[in-house]
Amino acid sequence: MSPIASALTIAGTDPTGGAGIQADLKSFQEREVYGMSVATSIVAQNTLGVEDVHHLPVPFIEKQLHAVFHDIAPQAVKTGMIATSEMMEMIAMELKKNRMPYVMDPVMVAKSGHSLMEEKTRKTIQGSLLPLSTVVTPNVPEAEILVDFPIKDQEDAKKAAKVIVEDLGAQAAVVKGGHLPGEAIDVLYEKKEYHFFKSPRTETKHTHGTGCTFSAVITAELAKGKSIPEAVKIGKDFITAAIHYTLGVGRGNGPTNHWGLRLQGVPNNATGGNDNE
Ligand SMILES: Nc1ncnc2c1ncn2[C@@H]1O[C@H](COP(=O)(O)OP(=O)(O)OP(=O)(O)O)[C@@H](O)[C@H]1O
Ligand SMILES: Cc1ncc(CO)c(N)n1
């Protein structure tokens, strides 16, 4: 195995750098993992919202994937925005040929409310990418769509994480608590056990790309060989600091601070302790 861990993101773009591929690459870099990216859709967006979306042709996305896989083998991969069923099916085929830890962030709707996935694609996930995933990281609205019941509190989030693993076939699931009231508690279900990752809620409007950043850090840590709970713990510490040390840039819901954890004096390769609830 290469001494350098590398990771690949397959996702949409954000020219203002807070979400999508740009956020993923910044997160990989912060975790000292060599970052690579394959674009699915080019998105004209900023902190105020999504202006327009241009989907790349499926054969062209496939060519980008081949360019990576034929040259530098990543140790882990994540997917973010995958807008159409056709893209999803092709990516699932490629990931079946190239098996490695795989983090699926099932991006459906931007924080601004703009849809980033066609309605009919929401069900394609379940038959294609989801069963291939090492970890799925839905927020509450995405988890509700995957499991088809409402999630109002932590008990519902626990049930959803379990259904995503036991009925839908993911190896592990983290239902993120960003959209529930109170402390920000993420629920991981893995190997028939629950783990809870808790942080105080920061009162801020600058949470653009939190989900992308969180799942990218998990991917980076899996690329280094960390266990799923260790990787999620580091993802949680990273995003908590990134939200806390807000940059205050952008006219709308601004990005997070990808070097926030460094400001706490935490070395990049620190391992996660056990901070479960
Ligand atoms: N205000 C907040 N304070 C502290 N942690 C937060 C806050 N909002 C979200 N988080 C944490 O950020 C991470 C991402 O969760 P969130 O639910 O915001 O993802 P998301 O909706 O998929 O994000 P996005 O769609 O913007 O990429 C989780 O670990 C969650 O607990
Ligand atoms: C490309 C892209 N992926 C994900 C999100 C969700 O944060 C976004 N706004 N843009």
mmCIF file of C-alpha atoms and ligand atoms in Angstrom:
data_model
loop_
_atom_site.group_PDB
_atom_site.id
_atom_site.type_symbol
_atom_site.label_atom_id
_atom_site.label_comp_id
_atom_site.label_asym_id
_atom_site.label_seq_id
_atom_site.Cartn_x
_atom_site.Cartn_y
_atom_site.Cartn_z
ATOM 1 C CA MET A 1 0.000 0.000 0.000
ATOM 2 C CA SER A 2 1.181 3.530 -0.756
ATOM 3 C CA PRO A 3 2.641 5.313 2.319
ATOM 4 C CA ILE A 4 0.554 8.353 1.445
ATOM 5 C CA ALA A 5 -3.186 8.026 2.070
ATOM 6 C CA SER A 6 -5.276 9.457 -0.736
ATOM 7 C CA ALA A 7 -9.005 10.008 -1.061
ATOM 8 C CA LEU A 8 -11.369 10.747 -3.912
ATOM 9 C CA THR A 9 -14.533 12.843 -3.902
ATOM 10 C CA ILE A 10 -17.190 12.417 -6.602
ATOM 11 C CA ALA A 11 -19.478 15.427 -6.255
ATOM 12 C CA GLY A 12 -20.781 18.762 -7.513
ATOM 13 C CA THR A 13 -18.948 22.072 -7.274
ATOM 14 C CA ASP A 14 -19.276 25.284 -5.275
ATOM 15 C CA PRO A 15 -17.283 28.159 -6.814
ATOM 16 C CA THR A 16 -17.399 30.008 -3.478
ATOM 17 C CA GLY A 17 -15.549 27.094 -1.905
ATOM 18 C CA GLY A 18 -17.728 26.288 1.098
ATOM 19 C CA ALA A 19 -19.470 23.118 -0.081
ATOM 20 C CA GLY A 20 -19.130 20.359 -2.678
ATOM 21 C CA ILE A 21 -15.807 19.310 -4.165
ATOM 22 C CA GLN A 22 -14.022 22.431 -2.982
ATOM 23 C CA ALA A 23 -14.955 21.813 0.667
ATOM 24 C CA ASP A 24 -14.031 18.139 0.322
ATOM 25 C CA LEU A 25 -10.537 18.890 -1.026
ATOM 26 C CA LYS A 26 -9.887 21.452 1.731
ATOM 27 C CA SER A 27 -10.953 18.892 4.316
ATOM 28 C CA PHE A 28 -8.750 16.129 2.834
ATOM 29 C CA GLN A 29 -5.800 18.529 2.845
ATOM 30 C CA GLU A 30 -6.385 19.520 6.472
ATOM 31 C CA ARG A 31 -6.325 15.849 7.439
ATOM 32 C CA GLU A 32 -3.060 15.332 5.486
ATOM 33 C CA VAL A 33 -4.648 13.067 2.922
ATOM 34 C CA TYR A 34 -3.913 13.543 -0.776
ATOM 35 C CA GLY A 35 -7.176 14.740 -2.318
ATOM 36 C CA MET A 36 -8.584 13.972 -5.772
ATOM 37 C CA SER A 37 -11.924 14.939 -7.318
ATOM 38 C CA VAL A 38 -14.342 13.957 -10.065
ATOM 39 C CA ALA A 39 -17.010 16.533 -10.900
ATOM 40 C CA THR A 40 -20.577 15.354 -11.546
ATOM 41 C CA SER A 41 -22.303 18.731 -11.934
ATOM 42 C CA ILE A 42 -20.984 22.277 -12.131
ATOM 43 C CA VAL A 43 -23.116 24.434 -9.867
ATOM 44 C CA ALA A 44 -23.440 28.217 -10.103
ATOM 45 C CA GLN A 45 -23.969 28.846 -6.399
ATOM 46 C CA ASN A 46 -22.753 30.985 -3.544
ATOM 47 C CA THR A 47 -23.632 31.598 0.101
ATOM 48 C CA LEU A 48 -26.937 33.171 -0.994
ATOM 49 C CA GLY A 49 -28.192 30.167 -2.978
ATOM 50 C CA VAL A 50 -28.056 28.148 -6.184
ATOM 51 C CA GLU A 51 -28.351 30.104 -9.435
ATOM 52 C CA ASP A 52 -28.036 27.264 -11.965
ATOM 53 C CA VAL A 53 -26.769 23.705 -12.416
ATOM 54 C CA HIS A 54 -24.972 22.142 -15.378
ATOM 55 C CA HIS A 55 -24.833 18.340 -15.334
ATOM 56 C CA LEU A 56 -21.790 16.798 -16.983
ATOM 57 C CA PRO A 57 -22.522 13.990 -19.475
ATOM 58 C CA VAL A 58 -22.349 10.535 -17.856
ATOM 59 C CA PRO A 59 -19.616 9.238 -20.265
ATOM 60 C CA PHE A 60 -17.485 12.247 -19.335
ATOM 61 C CA ILE A 61 -17.875 11.594 -15.610
ATOM 62 C CA GLU A 62 -16.902 7.996 -16.363
ATOM 63 C CA LYS A 63 -13.756 9.192 -18.196
ATOM 64 C CA GLN A 64 -12.752 11.272 -15.173
ATOM 65 C CA LEU A 65 -13.197 8.231 -12.911
ATOM 66 C CA HIS A 66 -11.067 6.093 -15.218
ATOM 67 C CA ALA A 67 -8.383 8.811 -15.274
ATOM 68 C CA VAL A 68 -8.125 8.566 -11.487
ATOM 69 C CA PHE A 69 -8.455 4.797 -11.086
ATOM 70 C CA HIS A 70 -5.896 4.061 -13.826
ATOM 71 C CA ASP A 71 -3.315 6.257 -12.158
ATOM 72 C CA ILE A 72 -3.564 6.955 -8.413
ATOM 73 C CA ALA A 73 -5.571 4.430 -6.403
ATOM 74 C CA PRO A 74 -7.440 6.168 -3.563
ATOM 75 C CA GLN A 75 -7.717 4.412 -0.192
ATOM 76 C CA ALA A 76 -11.251 5.764 0.293
ATOM 77 C CA VAL A 77 -13.943 7.482 -1.748
ATOM 78 C CA LYS A 78 -16.923 9.697 -0.988
ATOM 79 C CA THR A 79 -19.865 10.775 -3.073
ATOM 80 C CA GLY A 80 -21.756 14.017 -2.640
ATOM 81 C CA MET A 81 -24.122 15.570 -5.175
ATOM 82 C CA ILE A 82 -25.188 12.983 -7.764
ATOM 83 C CA ALA A 83 -28.196 14.484 -9.471
ATOM 84 C CA THR A 84 -29.477 11.802 -11.842
ATOM 85 C CA SER A 85 -30.175 8.068 -11.795
ATOM 86 C CA GLU A 86 -27.961 7.565 -14.865
ATOM 87 C CA MET A 87 -24.964 9.109 -13.086
ATOM 88 C CA MET A 88 -25.700 7.066 -10.001
ATOM 89 C CA GLU A 89 -25.883 3.743 -11.829
ATOM 90 C CA MET A 90 -22.598 4.357 -13.675
ATOM 91 C CA ILE A 91 -20.836 5.402 -10.444
ATOM 92 C CA ALA A 92 -22.183 2.314 -8.646
ATOM 93 C CA MET A 93 -20.734 0.117 -11.418
ATOM 94 C CA GLU A 94 -17.320 1.779 -11.092
ATOM 95 C CA LEU A 95 -17.333 1.468 -7.301
ATOM 96 C CA LYS A 96 -18.161 -2.237 -7.593
ATOM 97 C CA LYS A 97 -15.047 -2.664 -9.758
ATOM 98 C CA ASN A 98 -12.889 -0.573 -7.399
ATOM 99 C CA ARG A 99 -13.729 -1.647 -3.844
ATOM 100 C CA MET A 100 -12.520 0.554 -0.962
ATOM 101 C CA PRO A 101 -14.117 2.261 2.048
ATOM 102 C CA TYR A 102 -16.942 4.384 0.635
ATOM 103 C CA VAL A 103 -18.736 7.265 2.373
ATOM 104 C CA MET A 104 -22.045 8.273 0.827
ATOM 105 C CA ASP A 105 -23.355 11.750 1.658
ATOM 106 C CA PRO A 106 -26.833 11.525 0.093
ATOM 107 C CA VAL A 107 -27.005 15.216 -0.914
ATOM 108 C CA MET A 108 -30.573 16.032 -1.944
ATOM 109 C CA VAL A 109 -31.318 19.671 -1.128
ATOM 110 C CA ALA A 110 -28.943 22.636 -0.502
ATOM 111 C CA LYS A 111 -29.358 24.594 2.764
ATOM 112 C CA SER A 112 -30.861 27.364 0.599
ATOM 113 C CA GLY A 113 -33.684 24.950 -0.356
ATOM 114 C CA HIS A 114 -32.588 24.326 -3.961
ATOM 115 C CA SER A 115 -32.900 20.695 -5.073
ATOM 116 C CA LEU A 116 -29.558 19.078 -5.971
ATOM 117 C CA MET A 117 -31.043 15.701 -6.902
ATOM 118 C CA GLU A 118 -33.872 14.840 -9.297
ATOM 119 C CA GLU A 119 -36.953 13.602 -7.427
ATOM 120 C CA LYS A 120 -36.906 10.161 -9.071
ATOM 121 C CA THR A 121 -33.204 9.694 -8.249
ATOM 122 C CA ARG A 122 -34.002 9.676 -4.522
ATOM 123 C CA LYS A 123 -35.226 6.103 -4.828
ATOM 124 C CA THR A 124 -32.426 4.976 -7.196
ATOM 125 C CA ILE A 125 -29.949 5.458 -4.342
ATOM 126 C CA GLN A 126 -31.409 2.529 -2.466
ATOM 127 C CA GLY A 127 -30.890 0.027 -5.273
ATOM 128 C CA SER A 128 -27.486 1.301 -6.383
ATOM 129 C CA LEU A 129 -25.086 3.210 -4.127
ATOM 130 C CA LEU A 130 -26.483 2.701 -0.652
ATOM 131 C CA PRO A 131 -25.780 -1.045 -0.345
ATOM 132 C CA LEU A 132 -22.162 -0.395 -1.404
ATOM 133 C CA SER A 133 -21.502 2.169 1.299
ATOM 134 C CA THR A 134 -19.281 1.800 4.353
ATOM 135 C CA VAL A 135 -20.988 4.792 5.971
ATOM 136 C CA VAL A 136 -24.026 6.838 4.880
ATOM 137 C CA THR A 137 -24.326 10.341 6.376
ATOM 138 C CA PRO A 138 -27.868 11.693 5.831
ATOM 139 C CA ASN A 139 -29.156 14.823 7.539
ATOM 140 C CA VAL A 140 -32.649 14.550 9.020
ATOM 141 C CA PRO A 141 -34.652 15.462 5.871
ATOM 142 C CA GLU A 142 -32.545 13.057 3.775
ATOM 143 C CA ALA A 143 -32.907 10.252 6.325
ATOM 144 C CA GLU A 144 -36.701 10.803 6.333
ATOM 145 C CA ILE A 145 -36.755 10.244 2.572
ATOM 146 C CA LEU A 146 -34.570 7.126 2.819
ATOM 147 C CA VAL A 147 -36.598 5.458 5.585
ATOM 148 C CA ASP A 148 -40.012 6.922 4.793
ATOM 149 C CA PHE A 149 -41.012 7.982 8.320
ATOM 150 C CA PRO A 150 -40.743 11.343 10.118
ATOM 151 C CA ILE A 151 -37.760 12.034 12.397
ATOM 152 C CA LYS A 152 -38.693 14.385 15.227
ATOM 153 C CA ASP A 153 -36.203 13.455 17.950
ATOM 154 C CA GLN A 154 -33.206 11.311 18.816
ATOM 155 C CA GLU A 155 -35.275 8.124 19.218
ATOM 156 C CA ASP A 156 -36.512 8.533 15.630
ATOM 157 C CA ALA A 157 -32.938 9.232 14.477
ATOM 158 C CA LYS A 158 -31.801 5.984 16.152
ATOM 159 C CA LYS A 159 -34.561 4.019 14.433
ATOM 160 C CA ALA A 160 -33.672 5.571 11.074
ATOM 161 C CA ALA A 161 -29.950 4.771 11.395
ATOM 162 C CA LYS A 162 -30.809 1.152 12.204
ATOM 163 C CA VAL A 163 -33.237 0.826 9.260
ATOM 164 C CA ILE A 164 -30.624 2.267 6.870
ATOM 165 C CA VAL A 165 -28.188 -0.449 7.948
ATOM 166 C CA GLU A 166 -30.416 -3.457 8.584
ATOM 167 C CA ASP A 167 -33.056 -2.965 5.880
ATOM 168 C CA LEU A 168 -31.328 -0.840 3.229
ATOM 169 C CA GLY A 169 -27.916 -2.520 3.413
ATOM 170 C CA ALA A 170 -25.357 0.153 4.365
ATOM 171 C CA GLN A 171 -22.519 -1.058 6.593
ATOM 172 C CA ALA A 172 -23.052 1.910 8.959
ATOM 173 C CA ALA A 173 -25.200 5.049 9.094
ATOM 174 C CA VAL A 174 -24.802 8.424 10.832
ATOM 175 C CA VAL A 175 -28.014 10.433 11.091
ATOM 176 C CA LYS A 176 -26.798 14.005 11.658
ATOM 177 C CA GLY A 177 -28.519 16.163 14.218
ATOM 178 C CA GLY A 178 -27.940 19.571 12.628
ATOM 179 C CA HIS A 179 -31.647 19.897 11.796
ATOM 180 C CA LEU A 180 -33.023 18.823 15.190
ATOM 181 C CA PRO A 181 -33.434 21.307 18.092
ATOM 182 C CA GLY A 182 -31.045 21.376 21.057
ATOM 183 C CA GLU A 183 -27.480 20.082 21.142
ATOM 184 C CA ALA A 184 -26.073 18.881 17.802
ATOM 185 C CA ILE A 185 -26.130 15.106 18.323
ATOM 186 C CA ASP A 186 -25.176 12.702 15.529
ATOM 187 C CA VAL A 187 -26.279 9.075 15.863
ATOM 188 C CA LEU A 188 -24.045 6.342 14.425
ATOM 189 C CA TYR A 189 -25.312 2.772 14.071
ATOM 190 C CA GLU A 190 -22.603 0.227 13.301
ATOM 191 C CA LYS A 191 -22.160 -3.473 14.151
ATOM 192 C CA LYS A 192 -25.508 -3.490 15.989
ATOM 193 C CA GLU A 193 -24.324 -0.719 18.337
ATOM 194 C CA TYR A 194 -25.166 2.948 18.703
ATOM 195 C CA HIS A 195 -22.547 5.675 19.203
ATOM 196 C CA PHE A 196 -23.528 9.276 19.955
ATOM 197 C CA PHE A 197 -21.414 12.269 18.968
ATOM 198 C CA LYS A 198 -22.480 15.395 20.764
ATOM 199 C CA SER A 199 -21.515 19.076 20.585
ATOM 200 C CA PRO A 200 -23.095 22.304 21.790
ATOM 201 C CA ARG A 201 -25.095 24.013 19.044
ATOM 202 C CA THR A 202 -23.315 27.148 17.793
ATOM 203 C CA GLU A 203 -25.821 29.915 17.099
ATOM 204 C CA THR A 204 -24.730 30.935 13.605
ATOM 205 C CA LYS A 205 -26.080 31.235 10.096
ATOM 206 C CA HIS A 206 -22.691 30.182 8.679
ATOM 207 C CA THR A 207 -23.305 26.468 8.142
ATOM 208 C CA HIS A 208 -22.946 26.225 4.361
ATOM 209 C CA GLY A 209 -21.329 22.898 3.469
ATOM 210 C CA THR A 210 -21.249 21.399 6.969
ATOM 211 C CA GLY A 211 -22.449 18.021 5.672
ATOM 212 C CA CYS A 212 -19.855 17.923 2.862
ATOM 213 C CA THR A 213 -17.036 18.812 5.254
ATOM 214 C CA PHE A 214 -18.105 16.274 7.901
ATOM 215 C CA SER A 215 -18.338 13.388 5.410
ATOM 216 C CA ALA A 216 -15.056 14.370 3.709
ATOM 217 C CA VAL A 217 -13.185 14.185 7.023
ATOM 218 C CA ILE A 218 -14.716 10.761 7.727
ATOM 219 C CA THR A 219 -13.504 9.661 4.273
ATOM 220 C CA ALA A 220 -9.994 10.985 4.927
ATOM 221 C CA GLU A 221 -9.783 9.123 8.224
ATOM 222 C CA LEU A 222 -11.047 5.858 6.706
ATOM 223 C CA ALA A 223 -8.371 6.300 4.023
ATOM 224 C CA LYS A 224 -5.794 6.301 6.840
ATOM 225 C CA GLY A 225 -7.238 3.044 8.179
ATOM 226 C CA LYS A 226 -9.208 4.414 11.141
ATOM 227 C CA SER A 227 -12.286 2.521 12.339
ATOM 228 C CA ILE A 228 -15.738 3.920 11.535
ATOM 229 C CA PRO A 229 -16.406 5.265 15.078
ATOM 230 C CA GLU A 230 -12.897 6.817 15.206
ATOM 231 C CA ALA A 231 -13.411 8.456 11.812
ATOM 232 C CA VAL A 232 -16.832 9.849 12.784
ATOM 233 C CA LYS A 233 -15.411 11.196 16.050
ATOM 234 C CA ILE A 234 -12.716 13.111 14.159
ATOM 235 C CA GLY A 235 -15.316 14.304 11.626
ATOM 236 C CA LYS A 236 -17.452 15.616 14.481
ATOM 237 C CA ASP A 237 -14.523 17.400 16.212
ATOM 238 C CA PHE A 238 -13.476 18.899 12.874
ATOM 239 C CA ILE A 239 -16.933 20.244 11.947
ATOM 240 C CA THR A 240 -17.603 21.528 15.475
ATOM 241 C CA ALA A 241 -14.414 23.613 15.345
ATOM 242 C CA ALA A 242 -15.082 24.643 11.729
ATOM 243 C CA ILE A 243 -18.506 26.005 12.727
ATOM 244 C CA HIS A 244 -17.250 27.564 15.981
ATOM 245 C CA TYR A 245 -14.306 29.478 14.439
ATOM 246 C CA THR A 246 -16.575 31.078 11.860
ATOM 247 C CA LEU A 247 -14.918 33.112 9.113
ATOM 248 C CA GLY A 248 -17.823 35.489 8.637
ATOM 249 C CA VAL A 249 -17.361 35.622 4.872
ATOM 250 C CA GLY A 250 -20.181 35.711 2.322
ATOM 251 C CA ARG A 251 -23.371 37.739 2.082
ATOM 252 C CA GLY A 252 -25.623 34.812 3.001
ATOM 253 C CA ASN A 253 -25.110 31.542 4.900
ATOM 254 C CA GLY A 254 -21.337 31.549 4.903
ATOM 255 C CA PRO A 255 -18.875 28.665 4.784
ATOM 256 C CA THR A 256 -17.202 27.020 7.774
ATOM 257 C CA ASN A 257 -13.562 27.414 8.758
ATOM 258 C CA HIS A 258 -11.697 24.366 7.493
ATOM 259 C CA TRP A 259 -8.630 25.162 9.644
ATOM 260 C CA GLY A 260 -10.726 25.599 12.799
ATOM 261 C CA LEU A 261 -9.403 22.447 14.477
ATOM 262 C CA ARG A 262 -5.834 23.711 14.073
ATOM 263 C CA LEU A 263 -6.792 26.829 16.058
ATOM 264 C CA GLN A 264 -7.482 24.516 18.996
ATOM 265 C CA GLY A 265 -3.938 23.204 18.761
ATOM 266 C CA VAL A 266 -5.084 19.757 17.651
ATOM 267 C CA PRO A 267 -2.497 18.160 15.360
ATOM 268 C CA ASN A 268 -3.890 17.017 12.025
ATOM 269 C CA ASN A 269 -3.188 13.370 12.552
ATOM 270 C CA ALA A 270 -4.623 13.199 16.077
ATOM 271 C CA THR A 271 -6.612 10.073 16.764
ATOM 272 C CA GLY A 272 -10.107 10.347 18.180
ATOM 273 C CA GLY A 273 -10.647 9.582 21.843
ATOM 274 C CA ASN A 274 -13.904 8.073 23.003
ATOM 275 C CA ASP A 275 -16.282 10.941 23.530
ATOM 276 C CA ASN A 276 -19.489 8.993 23.165
ATOM 277 C CA GLU A 277 -22.561 9.964 25.122
HETATM 278 N N1 LIG B 1 -25.300 25.010 14.543
HETATM 279 C C1 LIG B 1 -24.527 23.942 14.726
HETATM 280 N N2 LIG B 1 -23.694 23.837 15.785
HETATM 281 C C2 LIG B 1 -22.910 22.768 15.971
HETATM 282 N N3 LIG B 1 -22.888 21.705 15.126
HETATM 283 C C3 LIG B 1 -23.700 21.725 14.053
HETATM 284 C C4 LIG B 1 -24.569 22.840 13.786
HETATM 285 N N4 LIG B 1 -25.252 22.587 12.617
HETATM 286 C C5 LIG B 1 -24.820 21.397 12.185
HETATM 287 N N5 LIG B 1 -23.911 20.850 13.036
HETATM 288 C C6 LIG B 1 -23.176 19.593 12.847
HETATM 289 O O1 LIG B 1 -22.616 19.656 11.539
HETATM 290 C C7 LIG B 1 -22.601 18.369 10.925
HETATM 291 C C8 LIG B 1 -23.400 18.417 9.624
HETATM 292 O O2 LIG B 1 -24.794 18.381 9.942
HETATM 293 P P1 LIG B 1 -25.957 19.050 9.089
HETATM 294 O O3 LIG B 1 -27.217 18.437 9.586
HETATM 295 O O4 LIG B 1 -25.817 20.545 9.147
HETATM 296 O O5 LIG B 1 -25.577 18.558 7.634
HETATM 297 P P2 LIG B 1 -26.212 18.937 6.231
HETATM 298 O O6 LIG B 1 -27.599 19.491 6.431
HETATM 299 O O7 LIG B 1 -26.081 17.740 5.386
HETATM 300 O O8 LIG B 1 -25.241 20.090 5.719
HETATM 301 P P3 LIG B 1 -25.156 20.765 4.220
HETATM 302 O O9 LIG B 1 -26.350 20.323 3.446
HETATM 303 O O10 LIG B 1 -25.074 22.244 4.433
HETATM 304 O O11 LIG B 1 -23.856 20.295 3.640
HETATM 305 C C9 LIG B 1 -23.186 17.419 11.989
HETATM 306 O O12 LIG B 1 -22.109 16.883 12.728
HETATM 307 C C10 LIG B 1 -24.047 18.337 12.850
HETATM 308 O O13 LIG B 1 -24.254 17.830 14.138
HETATM 309 C C1 LIG B 2 -22.245 20.870 -4.888
HETATM 310 C C2 LIG B 2 -22.919 20.897 -3.563
HETATM 311 N N1 LIG B 2 -22.956 19.765 -2.837
HETATM 312 C C3 LIG B 2 -23.581 19.757 -1.634
HETATM 313 C C4 LIG B 2 -24.173 20.912 -1.142
HETATM 314 C C5 LIG B 2 -24.890 20.875 0.193
HETATM 315 O O1 LIG B 2 -24.216 21.595 1.121
HETATM 316 C C6 LIG B 2 -24.083 22.088 -1.927
HETATM 317 N N2 LIG B 2 -24.628 23.255 -1.520
HETATM 318 N N3 LIG B 2 -23.464 22.037 -3.124
#
